[in-house]
XYZ file of C-alpha atoms in Angstrom:
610
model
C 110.030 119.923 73.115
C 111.780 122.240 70.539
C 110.605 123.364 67.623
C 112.317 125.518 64.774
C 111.034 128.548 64.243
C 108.939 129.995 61.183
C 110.648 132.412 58.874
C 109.905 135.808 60.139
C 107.600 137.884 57.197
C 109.234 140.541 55.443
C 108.162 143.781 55.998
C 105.061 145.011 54.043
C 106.221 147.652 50.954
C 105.131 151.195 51.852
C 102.168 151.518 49.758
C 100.260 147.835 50.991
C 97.800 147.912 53.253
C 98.047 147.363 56.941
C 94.851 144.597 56.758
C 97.669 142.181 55.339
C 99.464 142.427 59.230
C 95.851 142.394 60.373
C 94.752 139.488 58.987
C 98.529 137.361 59.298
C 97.385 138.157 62.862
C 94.263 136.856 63.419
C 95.351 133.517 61.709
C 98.102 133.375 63.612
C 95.572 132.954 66.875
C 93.702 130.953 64.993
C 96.274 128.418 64.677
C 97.521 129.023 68.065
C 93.771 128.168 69.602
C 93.720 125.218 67.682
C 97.111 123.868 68.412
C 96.103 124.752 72.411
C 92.736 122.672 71.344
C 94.581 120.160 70.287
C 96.655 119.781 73.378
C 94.113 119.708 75.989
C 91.644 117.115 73.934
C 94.408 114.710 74.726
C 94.216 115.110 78.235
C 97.817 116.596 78.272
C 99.625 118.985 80.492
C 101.233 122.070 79.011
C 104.492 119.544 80.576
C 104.004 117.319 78.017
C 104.692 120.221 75.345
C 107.070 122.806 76.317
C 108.026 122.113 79.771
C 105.746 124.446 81.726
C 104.060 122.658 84.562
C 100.694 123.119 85.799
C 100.484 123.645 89.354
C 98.345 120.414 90.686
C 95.737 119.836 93.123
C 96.800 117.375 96.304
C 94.631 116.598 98.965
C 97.392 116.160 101.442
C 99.227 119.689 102.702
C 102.100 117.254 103.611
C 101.716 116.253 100.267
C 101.740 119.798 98.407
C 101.600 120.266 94.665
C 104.511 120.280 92.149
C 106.971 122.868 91.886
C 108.332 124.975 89.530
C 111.754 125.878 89.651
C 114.883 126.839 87.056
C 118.040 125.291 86.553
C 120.962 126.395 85.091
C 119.825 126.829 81.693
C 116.852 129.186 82.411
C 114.393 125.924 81.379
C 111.814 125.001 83.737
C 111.773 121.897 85.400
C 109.251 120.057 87.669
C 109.840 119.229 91.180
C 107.973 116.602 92.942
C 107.845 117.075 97.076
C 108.484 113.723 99.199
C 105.510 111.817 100.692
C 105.167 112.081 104.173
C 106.712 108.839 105.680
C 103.347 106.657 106.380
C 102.994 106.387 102.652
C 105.976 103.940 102.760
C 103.712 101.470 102.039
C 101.090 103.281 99.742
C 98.889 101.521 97.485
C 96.073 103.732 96.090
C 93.760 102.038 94.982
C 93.589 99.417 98.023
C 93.963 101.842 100.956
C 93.216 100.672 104.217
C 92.411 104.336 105.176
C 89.576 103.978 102.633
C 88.209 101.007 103.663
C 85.401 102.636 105.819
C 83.878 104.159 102.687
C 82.862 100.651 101.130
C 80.857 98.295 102.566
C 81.486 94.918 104.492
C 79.495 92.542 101.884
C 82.270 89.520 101.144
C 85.047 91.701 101.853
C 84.388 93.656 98.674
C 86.351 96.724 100.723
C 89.588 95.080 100.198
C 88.904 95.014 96.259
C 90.298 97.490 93.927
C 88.551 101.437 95.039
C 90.511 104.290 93.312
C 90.428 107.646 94.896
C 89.390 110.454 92.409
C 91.369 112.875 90.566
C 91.424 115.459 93.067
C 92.931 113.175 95.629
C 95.581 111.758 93.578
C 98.957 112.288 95.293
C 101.693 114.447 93.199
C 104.594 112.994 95.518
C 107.458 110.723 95.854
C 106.687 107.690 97.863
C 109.483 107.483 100.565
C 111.774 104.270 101.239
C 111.685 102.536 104.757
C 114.617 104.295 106.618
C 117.744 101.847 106.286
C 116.004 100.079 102.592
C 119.277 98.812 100.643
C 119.177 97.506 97.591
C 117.184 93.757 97.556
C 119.443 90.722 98.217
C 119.684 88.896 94.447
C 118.104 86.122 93.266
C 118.290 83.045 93.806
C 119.071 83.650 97.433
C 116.641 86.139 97.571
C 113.934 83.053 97.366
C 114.857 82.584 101.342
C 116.329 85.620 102.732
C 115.746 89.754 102.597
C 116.881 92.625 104.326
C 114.351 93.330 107.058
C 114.477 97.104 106.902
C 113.077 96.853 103.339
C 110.002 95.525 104.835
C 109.994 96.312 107.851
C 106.555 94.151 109.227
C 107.031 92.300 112.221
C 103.283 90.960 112.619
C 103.789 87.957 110.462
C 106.830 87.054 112.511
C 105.484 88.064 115.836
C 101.706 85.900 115.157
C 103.357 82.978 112.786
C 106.282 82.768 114.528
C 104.934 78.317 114.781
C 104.430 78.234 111.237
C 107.423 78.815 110.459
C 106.778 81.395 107.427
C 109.473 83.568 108.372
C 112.071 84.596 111.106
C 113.685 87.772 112.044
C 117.598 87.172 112.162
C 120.002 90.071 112.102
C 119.032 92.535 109.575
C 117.211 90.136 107.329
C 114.216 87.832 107.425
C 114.946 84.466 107.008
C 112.050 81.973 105.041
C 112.198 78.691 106.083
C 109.381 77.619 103.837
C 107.045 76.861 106.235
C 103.548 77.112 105.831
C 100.297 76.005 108.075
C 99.905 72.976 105.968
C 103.711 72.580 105.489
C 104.377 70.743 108.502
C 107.635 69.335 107.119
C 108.737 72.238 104.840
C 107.168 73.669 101.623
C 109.767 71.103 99.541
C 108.168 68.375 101.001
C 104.754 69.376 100.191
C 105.502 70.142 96.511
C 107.117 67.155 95.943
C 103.677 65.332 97.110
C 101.715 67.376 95.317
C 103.587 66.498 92.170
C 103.072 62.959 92.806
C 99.418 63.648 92.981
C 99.678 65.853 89.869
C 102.168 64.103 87.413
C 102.151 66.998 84.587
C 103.535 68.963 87.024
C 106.478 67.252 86.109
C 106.864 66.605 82.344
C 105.975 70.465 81.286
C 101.995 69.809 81.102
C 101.358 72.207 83.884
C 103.521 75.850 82.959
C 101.353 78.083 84.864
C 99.474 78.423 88.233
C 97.794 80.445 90.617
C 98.273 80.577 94.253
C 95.139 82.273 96.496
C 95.953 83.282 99.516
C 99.387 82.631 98.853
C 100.775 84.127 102.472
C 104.535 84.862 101.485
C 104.679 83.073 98.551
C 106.523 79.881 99.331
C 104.780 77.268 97.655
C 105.423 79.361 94.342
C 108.623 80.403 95.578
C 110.042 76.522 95.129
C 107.956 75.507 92.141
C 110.295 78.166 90.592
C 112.864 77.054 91.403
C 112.210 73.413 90.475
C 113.406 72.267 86.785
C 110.404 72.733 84.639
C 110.472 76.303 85.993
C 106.029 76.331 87.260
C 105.464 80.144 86.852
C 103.075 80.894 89.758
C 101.256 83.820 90.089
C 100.469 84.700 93.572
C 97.887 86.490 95.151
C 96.103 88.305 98.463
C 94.561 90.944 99.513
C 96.037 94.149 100.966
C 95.526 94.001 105.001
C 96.220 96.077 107.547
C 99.271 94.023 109.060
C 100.066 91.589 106.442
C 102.665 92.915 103.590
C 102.392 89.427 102.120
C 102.755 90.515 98.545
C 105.487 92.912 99.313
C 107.195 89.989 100.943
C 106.591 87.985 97.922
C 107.809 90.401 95.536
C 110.942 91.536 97.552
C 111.805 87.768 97.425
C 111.589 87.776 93.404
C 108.590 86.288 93.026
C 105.306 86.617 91.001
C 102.478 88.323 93.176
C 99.801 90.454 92.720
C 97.591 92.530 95.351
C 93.757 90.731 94.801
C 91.103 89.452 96.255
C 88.197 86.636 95.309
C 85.453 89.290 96.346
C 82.338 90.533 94.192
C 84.657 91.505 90.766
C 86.588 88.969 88.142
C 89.824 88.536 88.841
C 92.022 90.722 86.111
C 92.393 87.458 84.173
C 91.211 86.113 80.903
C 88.607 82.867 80.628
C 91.263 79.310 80.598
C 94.294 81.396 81.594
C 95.742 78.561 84.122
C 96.838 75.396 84.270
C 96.463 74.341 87.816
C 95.199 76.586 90.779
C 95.909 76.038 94.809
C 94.674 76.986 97.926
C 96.350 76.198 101.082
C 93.939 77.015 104.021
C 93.424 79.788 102.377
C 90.346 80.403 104.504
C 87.976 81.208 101.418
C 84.142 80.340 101.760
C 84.053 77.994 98.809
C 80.889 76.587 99.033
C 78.970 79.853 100.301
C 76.913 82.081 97.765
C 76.056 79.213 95.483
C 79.420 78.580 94.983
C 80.569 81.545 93.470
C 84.295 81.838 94.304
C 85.050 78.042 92.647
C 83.016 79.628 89.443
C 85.691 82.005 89.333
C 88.513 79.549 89.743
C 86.985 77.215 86.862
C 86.715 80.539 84.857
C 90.106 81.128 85.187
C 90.881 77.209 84.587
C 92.024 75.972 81.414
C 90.162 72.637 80.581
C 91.828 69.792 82.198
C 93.618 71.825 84.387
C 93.991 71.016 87.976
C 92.621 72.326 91.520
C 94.443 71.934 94.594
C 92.871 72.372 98.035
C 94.751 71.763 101.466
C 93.389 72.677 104.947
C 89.391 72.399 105.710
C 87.850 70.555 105.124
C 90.472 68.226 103.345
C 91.641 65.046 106.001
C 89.409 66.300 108.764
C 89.462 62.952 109.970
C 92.829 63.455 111.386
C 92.803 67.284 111.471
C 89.585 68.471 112.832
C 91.077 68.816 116.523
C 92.728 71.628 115.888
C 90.536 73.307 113.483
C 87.803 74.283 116.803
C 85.312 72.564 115.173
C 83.649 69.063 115.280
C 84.583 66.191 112.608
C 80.768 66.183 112.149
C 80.713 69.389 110.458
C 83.906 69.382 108.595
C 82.272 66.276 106.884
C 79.763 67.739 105.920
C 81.606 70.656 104.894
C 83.639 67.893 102.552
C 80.460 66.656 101.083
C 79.060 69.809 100.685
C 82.542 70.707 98.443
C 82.323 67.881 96.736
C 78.729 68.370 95.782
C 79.626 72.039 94.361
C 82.197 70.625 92.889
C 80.439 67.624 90.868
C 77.752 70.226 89.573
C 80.302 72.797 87.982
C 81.986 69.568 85.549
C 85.059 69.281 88.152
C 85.714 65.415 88.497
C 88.111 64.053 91.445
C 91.995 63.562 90.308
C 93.762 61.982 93.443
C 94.239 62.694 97.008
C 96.819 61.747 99.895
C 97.147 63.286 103.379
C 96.476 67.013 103.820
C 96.234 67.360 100.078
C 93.055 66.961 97.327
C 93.022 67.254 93.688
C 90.646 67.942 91.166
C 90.953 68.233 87.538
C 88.271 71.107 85.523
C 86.740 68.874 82.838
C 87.266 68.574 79.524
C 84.390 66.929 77.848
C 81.928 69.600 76.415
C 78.846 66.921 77.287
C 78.669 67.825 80.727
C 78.118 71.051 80.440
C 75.215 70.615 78.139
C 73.253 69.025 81.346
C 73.173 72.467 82.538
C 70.150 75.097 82.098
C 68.939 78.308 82.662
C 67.606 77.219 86.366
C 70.331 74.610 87.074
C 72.345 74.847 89.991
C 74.819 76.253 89.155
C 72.401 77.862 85.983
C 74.107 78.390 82.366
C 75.358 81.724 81.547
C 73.847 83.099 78.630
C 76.004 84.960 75.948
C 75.989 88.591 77.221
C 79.222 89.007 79.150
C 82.463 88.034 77.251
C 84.197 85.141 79.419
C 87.641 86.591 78.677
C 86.232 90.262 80.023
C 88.081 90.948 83.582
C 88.701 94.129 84.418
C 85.651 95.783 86.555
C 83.192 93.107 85.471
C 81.005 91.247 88.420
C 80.939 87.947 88.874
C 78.133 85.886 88.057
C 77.145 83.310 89.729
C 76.336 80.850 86.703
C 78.701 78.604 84.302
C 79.821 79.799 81.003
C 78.919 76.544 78.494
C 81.481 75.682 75.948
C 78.935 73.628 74.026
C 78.571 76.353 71.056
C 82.254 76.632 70.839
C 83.205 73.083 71.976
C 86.268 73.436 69.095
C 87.189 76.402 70.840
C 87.213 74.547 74.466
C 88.980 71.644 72.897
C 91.882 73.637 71.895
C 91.960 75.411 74.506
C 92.369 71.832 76.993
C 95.510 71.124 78.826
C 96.356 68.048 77.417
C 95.944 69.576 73.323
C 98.333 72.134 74.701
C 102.237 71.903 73.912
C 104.133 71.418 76.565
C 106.372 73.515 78.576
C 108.584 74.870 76.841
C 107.548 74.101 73.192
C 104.864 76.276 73.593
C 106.022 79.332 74.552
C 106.921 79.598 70.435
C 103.491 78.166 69.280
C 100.946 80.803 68.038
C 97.727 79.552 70.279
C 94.704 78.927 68.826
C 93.276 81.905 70.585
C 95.210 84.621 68.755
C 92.088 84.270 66.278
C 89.861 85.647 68.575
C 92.173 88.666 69.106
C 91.290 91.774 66.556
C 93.520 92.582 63.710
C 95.854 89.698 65.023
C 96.860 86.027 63.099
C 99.702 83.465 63.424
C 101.767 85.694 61.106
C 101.725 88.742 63.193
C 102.532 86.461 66.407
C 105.533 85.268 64.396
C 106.346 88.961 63.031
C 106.405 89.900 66.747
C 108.309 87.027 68.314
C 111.154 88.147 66.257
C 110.870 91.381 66.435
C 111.246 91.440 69.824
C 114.131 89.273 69.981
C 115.945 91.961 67.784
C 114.972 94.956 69.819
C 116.168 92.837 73.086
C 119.067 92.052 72.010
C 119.306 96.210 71.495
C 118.244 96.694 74.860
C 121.132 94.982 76.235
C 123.812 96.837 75.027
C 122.436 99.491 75.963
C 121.449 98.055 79.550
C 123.980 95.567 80.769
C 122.112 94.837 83.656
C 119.533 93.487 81.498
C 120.016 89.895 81.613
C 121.917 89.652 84.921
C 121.297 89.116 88.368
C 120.724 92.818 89.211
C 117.396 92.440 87.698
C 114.440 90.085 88.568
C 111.084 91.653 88.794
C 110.454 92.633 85.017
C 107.063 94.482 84.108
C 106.110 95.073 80.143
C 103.334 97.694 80.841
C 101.578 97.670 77.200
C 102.757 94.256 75.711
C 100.402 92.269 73.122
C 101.727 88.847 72.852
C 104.259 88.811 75.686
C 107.059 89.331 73.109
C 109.324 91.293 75.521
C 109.117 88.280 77.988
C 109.622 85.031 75.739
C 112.804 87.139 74.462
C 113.863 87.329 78.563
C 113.023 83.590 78.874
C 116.110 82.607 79.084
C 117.276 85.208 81.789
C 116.429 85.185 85.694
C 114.061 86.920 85.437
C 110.402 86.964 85.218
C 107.707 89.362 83.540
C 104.463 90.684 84.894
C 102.248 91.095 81.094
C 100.235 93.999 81.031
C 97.460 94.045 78.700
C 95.240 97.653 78.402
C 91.938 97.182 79.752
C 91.120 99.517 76.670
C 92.666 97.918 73.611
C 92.605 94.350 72.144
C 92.518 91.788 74.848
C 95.504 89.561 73.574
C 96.234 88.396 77.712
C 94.894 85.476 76.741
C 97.473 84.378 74.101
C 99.799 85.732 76.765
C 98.796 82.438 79.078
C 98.795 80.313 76.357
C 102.242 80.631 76.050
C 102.916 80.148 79.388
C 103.584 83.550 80.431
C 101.613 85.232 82.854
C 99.996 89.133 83.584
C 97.248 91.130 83.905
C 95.126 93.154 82.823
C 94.637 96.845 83.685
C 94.423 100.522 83.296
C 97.272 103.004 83.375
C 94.809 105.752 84.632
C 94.944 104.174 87.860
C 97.290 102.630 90.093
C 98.694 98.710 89.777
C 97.761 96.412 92.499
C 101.314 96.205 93.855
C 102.819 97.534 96.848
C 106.040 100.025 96.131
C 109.485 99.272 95.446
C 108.050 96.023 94.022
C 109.740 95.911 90.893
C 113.432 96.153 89.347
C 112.362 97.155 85.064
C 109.355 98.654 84.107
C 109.657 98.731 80.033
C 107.152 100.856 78.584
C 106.450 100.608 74.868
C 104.007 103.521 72.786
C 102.167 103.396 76.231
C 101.882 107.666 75.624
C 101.199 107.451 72.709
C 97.703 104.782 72.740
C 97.009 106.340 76.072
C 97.835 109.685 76.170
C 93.883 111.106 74.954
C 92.917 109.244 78.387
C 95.838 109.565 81.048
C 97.695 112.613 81.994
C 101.414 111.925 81.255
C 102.264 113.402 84.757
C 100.013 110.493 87.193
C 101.344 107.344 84.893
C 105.429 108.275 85.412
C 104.385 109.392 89.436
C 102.940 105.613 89.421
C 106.175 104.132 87.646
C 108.024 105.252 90.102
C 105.980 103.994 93.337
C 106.227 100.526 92.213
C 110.057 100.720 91.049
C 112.227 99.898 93.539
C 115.390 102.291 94.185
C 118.421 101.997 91.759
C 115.573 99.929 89.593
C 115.692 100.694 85.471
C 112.946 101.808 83.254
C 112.780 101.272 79.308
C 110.709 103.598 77.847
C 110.422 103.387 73.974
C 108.575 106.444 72.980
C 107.459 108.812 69.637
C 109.839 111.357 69.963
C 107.355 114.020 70.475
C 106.595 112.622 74.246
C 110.464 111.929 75.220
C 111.311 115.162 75.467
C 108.728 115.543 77.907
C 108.995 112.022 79.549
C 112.500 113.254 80.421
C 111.446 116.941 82.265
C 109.293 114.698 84.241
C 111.758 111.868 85.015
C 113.945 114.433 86.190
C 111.432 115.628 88.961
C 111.253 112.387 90.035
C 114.926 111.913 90.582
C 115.803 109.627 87.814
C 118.998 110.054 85.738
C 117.979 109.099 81.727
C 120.125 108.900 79.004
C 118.417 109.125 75.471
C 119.215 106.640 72.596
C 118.490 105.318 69.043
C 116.202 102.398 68.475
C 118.100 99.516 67.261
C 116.684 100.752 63.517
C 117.885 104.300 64.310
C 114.664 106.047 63.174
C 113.924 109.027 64.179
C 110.455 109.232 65.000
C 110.896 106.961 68.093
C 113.564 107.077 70.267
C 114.807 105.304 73.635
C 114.817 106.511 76.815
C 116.854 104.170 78.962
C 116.235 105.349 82.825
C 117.739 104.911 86.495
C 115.924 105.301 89.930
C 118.098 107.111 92.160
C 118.361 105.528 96.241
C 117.292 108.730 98.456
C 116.530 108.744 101.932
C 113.038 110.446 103.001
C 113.614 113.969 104.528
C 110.106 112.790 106.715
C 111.202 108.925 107.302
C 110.455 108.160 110.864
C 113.475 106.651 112.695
């Protein structure tokens, strides 16, 4: 940062005393303390004020800490070293080489375990060697260059499945699946005949567990009511589904159905589906459904093919008897029954049933039912590090709430994408009047962003992530484009995600002082908006731009709308990082916040193994 200089004081006449230097002095270090004091309370760097960067800690000696060197005009800059080439494929905070810390209880090792600040990495995670920029969608929905993921497990062990095929230089998707026997299109187009709102705009968001490489979301987007599915699985040792998900343009997120929430409000979806996704449904009281009616808006819809659905005809190649995959059935159905979930319609492989939406059946329960009533303590909208409980949140003190909040009082896709939800009453310091102050702001400042990004709003960009939004604003103004938007919500500020889903958007919540549950090179605009300045008393500048740029895929764009004071030292970072930014004026031309429109530069690994 610069900052103009303070008139120098004249010289003291011959006759004053020398305790006026003396004292001019000591408040001089008084103010200098305090404006050090001030620095470090924030949980800056020195980098984030005058360009001077602190020599880091790094666990890995392959891995060493930044470096300080000059350029041409005598300034110092930061230099990041390269990631050794296993970290291709890096995701902190779900690390297989971590897994042996955490215990083996419901597979709770796979969930989210950060390391600590001393074993943060300070480096650049490498591309694969050969990675090219992603094939474009919508032909990226069946085909991607194989050397930007290069995993041939899935191929080699679901080669009769069908998921995907190695041909040439790219992978091929078929749209197979293990219950798609007859292609992914064909089982969509049943499971809309079983589900008729996924048809007319009733049903705008789902949520695919276990979603293996994404197909079944993969063609609900591209159907014409547009079903935004969110995808998601675990990181595993073999398995880059996500990766292959994301490289294909669509929605997924690393996650597991474990021991925590999933980083989702209460009523956030309006269907969910699970295609032999080999989850224990009915084990531990039944706790995995209680999260998926959790995250169920009222009415919505679940979807369940592969065990113990059509065992009749199935169980021979399940290695099991039909004996125990009916009672398996009945067992499901029983869970089912006692957590208000009432059977919609079945056919073949495929079973439906739809959350309920009549507040009576929930009073039935009690504090020793099975499943028991939840009592008030834990917020149902609360999701980020919070347990799951193995009991049934009641709506029967806010039945107006759950009403509302129903699929079929809803507007339908896409009228409500524009409608402020009921829920934005719930949200502090929000109303129906700042929703509709927002909307259009944001269509203004998009329309900004575009001239001064033409990529915005074409094909080279797909994978969209507003880090910090509160309403989704950014995203309903992109609505239109081919793109989608991964909604960020702070996991320390105002929980708005849930007026996010109401609008038929989708996202998260999390915490920029760790690392997003994504694998890298994941994601083609990261727009970041005040994020420095909510955050920066909490998060080091440094780790949050180091995490941008794992997930951003090479040549990929960041917006990051800033206070002016950070820019300056967004940019000395950005630079380290190999990004080439270009400052500019917000479309009101103020000058306390400024612009900082940002490339990802394509490098080659100096480590990548050949």
């Amino acid at each position: 940062m610069k900052y103009s200089k303070e008139a120098k004081p004249e010289r003291a006449a011959g006759g004053r005393s020398r305790a006026v230097p003396v004292a001019l002095l000591l408040v001089v270090l008084c103010a200098f303390s305090f404006y050090l004091g001030g620095i470090y309370s924030t949980g800056r760097s020195l980098l984030d004020v005058n360009g001077i960067v602190v020599k880091g800690a790094s666990s890995s000696s392959s891995a060493s800490a930044v470096a300080i060197q000059k350029d041409t005009n005598t300034k110092a800059v930061v230099v990041f070293p390269e990631c050794p080439a296993d970290y291709q494929d890096y995701t902190p905070c779900t690390d297989p080489k971590r897994w042996r810390k955490y215990g083996n209880y419901r597979l709770s090792f796979m969930e989210r375990h950060c390391p600590p600040a001393v074993e943060r990495k300070e480096c650049l995670v490498p591309p694969p060697q050969g990675y090219k920029a992603p094939i474009r969608w919508p032909k990226s929905k069946d085909q991607c260059w194989y050397r930007n993921v290069p995993y041939d497990w899935i191929n080699s062990q679901k080669s009769n499945q069908h998921w995907l095929r190695k041909e040439g230089d790219k992978f091929i998707f078929p749209g197979g699946g293990t219950m798609f026997p007859n292609g992914v299109g064909a089982y969509a187009d049943l499971m809309a005949e079983l589900i008729p709102g996924m048809r007319d705009g009733t049903v705008r968001t789902a949520l695919d567990t276990g979603c293996g490489v994404a197909s079944w979301g993969g063609d609900l987007l591209g159907r014409g009511r547009g079903i935004l599915t969110l995808s998601l699985a675990p990181r595993d040792n073999h398995e880059a589904q996500v990766q292959f998900a994301l490289e294909r343009g669509i929605p997924a997120i690393l996650g597991i159905i474990s021991t925590q929430r999933l980083p989702f409000p209460s009523a956030a979806f309006d269907m969910a589906h699970c295609s032999r996704c080999l989850i224990p449904w009915t084990e531990f009281g039944g706790l995995y459904l209680l999260e998926v009616h959790r995250v169920l808006r009222p009415g919505g819809f679940w979807a369940l093919s592969g065990p113990p659905v059509n065992y009749e005809n199935r169980w021979h190649g399940w290695n099991t008897t039909a004996a125990a995959q009916k009672a398996d059935l009945d067992r499901l159905k029983k869970t089912l029954a006692s957590m208000c979930f009432k059977p919609y319609s079945k056919k073949g492989d495929i079973a439906v049933w739809q959350k309920s939406t009549d507040p009576a059946c929930y009073d039935k329960l009690t504090p020793v039912s099975s499943p028991p009533k939840c009592d008030d303590s834990v917020d149902p909208d609360a999701a980020w590090y919070v347990p799951m409980r193995s009991c049934l949140t009641s709506p029967s003190s806010t039945s107006s709430r759950y009403k509302k909040l129903a699929l079929d009082a809803t507007p339908k896709w896409p009228q409500r994408l524009a409608v402020a939800p009921e829920r934005i009453a719930t949200v502090p310091g929000s109303s129906a009047a700042a929703f509709k102050h927002d909307d259009g702001k944001w269509k203004l400042r998009t329309k900004h962003y575009k001239a001064l990004l033409p990529a915005l709003g074409s094909d080279k960009i797909r994978n969209v992530m507003d880090m910090n939004t509160v309403y989704g604003g950014f995203a309903a103004s992109l609505i239109k484009d081919p793109v989608w938007v991964m909604n960020v919500v702070s996991s320390y500020g105002p929980n708005s995600l849930g007026v996010v889903f109401d609008r038929g958007l989708i996202g998260t919540n999390h915490d920029w002082c760790e690392a997003f549950s994504t694998y890298p090179r994941t994601y083609d605009l990261l727009h970041l908006d005040g994020l420095f300045t909510a955050e920066s008393h909490r998060c080091e500048m440094k780790f949050v731009l180091l995490e941008m740029d794992r997930i951003l895929r090479p040549t990929g764009y960041a917006i990051i709308r800033e206070n002016a004071y950070f820019l300056d030292s967004v940019a000395t970072v950005t630079k380290g990082m190999r990004w080439n930014c270009d400052k500019h004026d917000t479309e009101y031309k103020a000058d306390k916040e400024k612009v900082l429109i940002c490339q990802k530069k394509l490098w080659s690994g100096k480590n990548t193994q050949h």
